Amino acid sequence: MTETDEYGFATRAIHAGQDPDPRTGSVIVPIHATSTYAQDGVGGLRGGYEYSRTGNPTRSALEECLAALEGARHGRAFASGMAATDTALRTILRPGDHVVIPNDAYGGTFRLMDKVLARWGVEYTPVPLADVDAVRAAVRPTTRLLWVETPTNPLLHVADIALLAEVAHGADARLLVDNTFASPYLQSPLRQGADVVLHSTTKYIGGHSDVVGGALVTSDDELDAGFGFLQNAAGGVPGPFDAWLTLRGIKTLEVRMEKHSDNTERVTEALLRHPKVTHVYYPGLPEHPGHEIATKQMRRYGGMVSFTVEGGEEAALRVCSRTRLFTLAESLGGVESLIEHPGRMTHLSTAGSPLQVPADLVRISVGIESADDLIADLLAALS
Ligand SMILES: *Cc1c(COP(=O)(O)O)cnc(C)c1O
């Protein structure tokens, strides 16, 4: 199955790139644990493969599926979301170029820009992407890339992808969307005008907290050729077992995202009613400033919620340490619910900067357990 838009999302997730093995009939794509491939005479490749950094059939299956999920022509799989980020930045940008990034970008993305790319003469400006005038004002003649995350972490800010695509293309720049928080089921940035979609497949795409990976998806042949060149030249590729685990996770992406969204709506209602909860950050709420844009560009609102509690940092830390089903841990997007304190954990490095997050903030990744149990767990931890 290769046609990308002919089938519904769940069909693509289960079948794209995953035809039964022609030789054995194996219904599931085999784990091709091999570094090299026999040649029939010099240069006589049997299946187009010569060395597994360059290409591997299990990885090819994943790449074809990732492309199909975003309705795109090309997908590339990487060893991590950061390897994908590094490949995208170094393919699109040259010394002297400028990039606009979210002022609340994923911490690893900011670190790579600030500590690595900046040393090679790439300049960047952090901007609140929900403020399109601020984005326009930040664009320079040397701007080649607008890097978008929506919704963002941990305050769930929402950016208008279609509008930002216009801004980028008007400046002869590319628009990349880190679609990790939404997943390809809830949001299709390429259809909104983005040039590239990036995923940390570690999160919702893999979905089971058992594998680290990344992806770059595009319908632009030239960009994909550049990504493929650096994927092979720098070698940040996933092994065949990682590719297989990710593919196995993808098969249930639609049902998982529906259940994550159902559970999160229930959990959010319970949090809103609780007297000790002072604010709930969720784009599904009508009072969220990005609600209208989220409704326009997302199918549903996903499984990430943050909230503040009465009693400051101490109270927030107390909630994080008292849940029993919500595991205290970083990361997100798995079937199991997680809870964390951004100020002391994922966003510690923003302390003292303008990006500092509220000390009384708690972030949860709502899993797909029984909603009643999750609500009872949170209420007990808040009591
Ligand atoms: C986790 C994450 C990344 C980095 O991905 P890794 O797989 O951890 O390297 C990038 N962007 C976002 C939004 C993430 O949540």
mmCIF file of N, CA and C and ligand atoms in Angstrom, residues 79-85 105-109 147 149 151 153 178-181 198-203 211-214 331-332 363, ligand 1:
data_model
loop_
_atom_site.group_PDB
_atom_site.id
_atom_site.type_symbol
_atom_site.label_atom_id
_atom_site.label_comp_id
_atom_site.label_asym_id
_atom_site.label_seq_id
_atom_site.Cartn_x
_atom_site.Cartn_y
_atom_site.Cartn_z
ATOM 1 N N ALA A 79 17.347 8.231 15.121
ATOM 2 C CA ALA A 79 17.589 7.562 16.394
ATOM 3 C C ALA A 79 16.876 8.253 17.550
ATOM 4 N N SER A 80 16.524 9.529 17.384
ATOM 5 C CA SER A 80 15.811 10.276 18.429
ATOM 6 C C SER A 80 15.184 11.508 17.791
ATOM 7 N N GLY A 81 14.303 12.147 18.524
ATOM 8 C CA GLY A 81 13.741 13.413 18.059
ATOM 9 C C GLY A 81 14.842 14.443 17.855
ATOM 10 N N MET A 82 15.854 14.431 18.738
ATOM 11 C CA MET A 82 16.936 15.408 18.617
ATOM 12 C C MET A 82 17.801 15.147 17.394
ATOM 13 N N ALA A 83 18.005 13.882 17.028
ATOM 14 C CA ALA A 83 18.761 13.583 15.797
ATOM 15 C C ALA A 83 17.993 14.113 14.585
ATOM 16 N N ALA A 84 16.679 14.015 14.619
ATOM 17 C CA ALA A 84 15.854 14.563 13.535
ATOM 18 C C ALA A 84 15.946 16.093 13.519
ATOM 19 N N THR A 85 15.910 16.692 14.714
ATOM 20 C CA THR A 85 16.013 18.155 14.834
ATOM 21 C C THR A 85 17.338 18.646 14.262
ATOM 22 N N ALA A 105 10.180 26.899 23.239
ATOM 23 C CA ALA A 105 10.567 25.702 22.475
ATOM 24 C C ALA A 105 10.935 24.558 23.425
ATOM 25 N N TYR A 106 10.799 23.331 22.934
ATOM 26 C CA TYR A 106 11.278 22.162 23.667
ATOM 27 C C TYR A 106 12.730 22.444 24.111
ATOM 28 N N GLY A 107 13.059 22.134 25.345
ATOM 29 C CA GLY A 107 14.358 22.493 25.917
ATOM 30 C C GLY A 107 15.538 21.982 25.094
ATOM 31 N N GLY A 108 15.433 20.773 24.590
ATOM 32 C CA GLY A 108 16.519 20.195 23.800
ATOM 33 C C GLY A 108 16.719 20.928 22.483
ATOM 34 N N THR A 109 15.636 21.417 21.907
ATOM 35 C CA THR A 109 15.711 22.176 20.661
ATOM 36 C C THR A 109 16.430 23.501 20.926
ATOM 37 N N TRP A 147 10.439 27.906 12.960
ATOM 38 C CA TRP A 147 10.304 26.641 13.681
ATOM 39 C C TRP A 147 9.093 26.756 14.606
ATOM 40 N N GLU A 149 6.140 25.031 17.249
ATOM 41 C CA GLU A 149 5.616 23.950 18.082
ATOM 42 C C GLU A 149 4.209 24.361 18.469
ATOM 43 N N PRO A 151 0.482 22.235 20.139
ATOM 44 C CA PRO A 151 0.569 23.032 21.361
ATOM 45 C C PRO A 151 1.959 22.894 21.994
ATOM 46 N N ASN A 153 4.848 23.190 25.351
ATOM 47 C CA ASN A 153 5.154 22.492 26.582
ATOM 48 C C ASN A 153 5.756 23.484 27.575
ATOM 49 N N ASP A 178 7.057 21.064 14.726
ATOM 50 C CA ASP A 178 7.298 19.938 15.631
ATOM 51 C C ASP A 178 5.916 19.489 16.106
ATOM 52 N N ASN A 179 5.445 18.361 15.549
ATOM 53 C CA ASN A 179 4.062 17.899 15.753
ATOM 54 C C ASN A 179 3.965 16.837 16.854
ATOM 55 N N THR A 180 4.996 16.780 17.712
ATOM 56 C CA THR A 180 5.085 15.730 18.731
ATOM 57 C C THR A 180 3.895 15.724 19.683
ATOM 58 N N PHE A 181 3.488 16.904 20.184
ATOM 59 C CA PHE A 181 2.428 16.970 21.195
ATOM 60 C C PHE A 181 1.072 16.565 20.630
ATOM 61 N N LEU A 198 8.184 17.475 12.048
ATOM 62 C CA LEU A 198 9.127 16.731 12.869
ATOM 63 C C LEU A 198 8.367 16.031 13.995
ATOM 64 N N HIS A 199 8.806 14.817 14.332
ATOM 65 C CA HIS A 199 8.245 14.121 15.490
ATOM 66 C C HIS A 199 9.348 13.570 16.369
ATOM 67 N N SER A 200 9.136 13.667 17.683
ATOM 68 C CA SER A 200 9.818 12.755 18.583
ATOM 69 C C SER A 200 8.889 11.547 18.638
ATOM 70 N N THR A 201 9.242 10.469 17.934
ATOM 71 C CA THR A 201 8.375 9.277 17.910
ATOM 72 C C THR A 201 8.410 8.548 19.254
ATOM 73 N N THR A 202 9.319 9.006 20.132
ATOM 74 C CA THR A 202 9.396 8.524 21.514
ATOM 75 C C THR A 202 8.056 8.704 22.230
ATOM 76 N N LYS A 203 7.281 9.697 21.823
ATOM 77 C CA LYS A 203 6.084 10.100 22.560
ATOM 78 C C LYS A 203 4.853 9.364 22.018
ATOM 79 N N VAL A 211 10.687 3.034 23.560
ATOM 80 C CA VAL A 211 11.662 3.248 22.486
ATOM 81 C C VAL A 211 11.826 4.750 22.218
ATOM 82 N N VAL A 212 13.071 5.161 21.926
ATOM 83 C CA VAL A 212 13.378 6.557 21.591
ATOM 84 C C VAL A 212 13.556 6.649 20.075
ATOM 85 N N GLY A 213 12.955 7.678 19.463
ATOM 86 C CA GLY A 213 13.118 7.830 18.012
ATOM 87 C C GLY A 213 12.620 9.173 17.533
ATOM 88 N N GLY A 214 12.933 9.488 16.278
ATOM 89 C CA GLY A 214 12.495 10.757 15.685
ATOM 90 C C GLY A 214 12.159 10.588 14.230
ATOM 91 N N SER A 331 8.975 12.933 30.233
ATOM 92 C CA SER A 331 8.430 12.373 28.996
ATOM 93 C C SER A 331 6.901 12.364 29.023
ATOM 94 N N LEU A 332 6.293 11.836 27.972
ATOM 95 C CA LEU A 332 4.849 11.946 27.771
ATOM 96 C C LEU A 332 4.431 11.022 26.635
ATOM 97 N N ARG A 363 2.329 19.295 35.503
ATOM 98 C CA ARG A 363 1.989 18.840 34.148
ATOM 99 C C ARG A 363 1.634 17.360 34.187
HETATM 100 C C1 LIG B 1 10.733 14.809 23.465
HETATM 101 C C2 LIG B 1 10.614 15.937 22.496
HETATM 102 C C3 LIG B 1 11.637 16.209 21.562
HETATM 103 C C4 LIG B 1 12.948 15.449 21.546
HETATM 104 O O1 LIG B 1 12.791 14.118 21.209
HETATM 105 P P1 LIG B 1 13.708 12.909 21.761
HETATM 106 O O2 LIG B 1 13.073 11.718 21.140
HETATM 107 O O3 LIG B 1 13.643 12.952 23.252
HETATM 108 O O4 LIG B 1 15.097 13.173 21.256
HETATM 109 C C5 LIG B 1 11.431 17.245 20.663
HETATM 110 N N1 LIG B 1 10.288 17.979 20.674
HETATM 111 C C6 LIG B 1 9.309 17.756 21.556
HETATM 112 C C7 LIG B 1 8.075 18.606 21.531
HETATM 113 C C8 LIG B 1 9.422 16.731 22.501
HETATM 114 O O5 LIG B 1 8.447 16.525 23.392
#
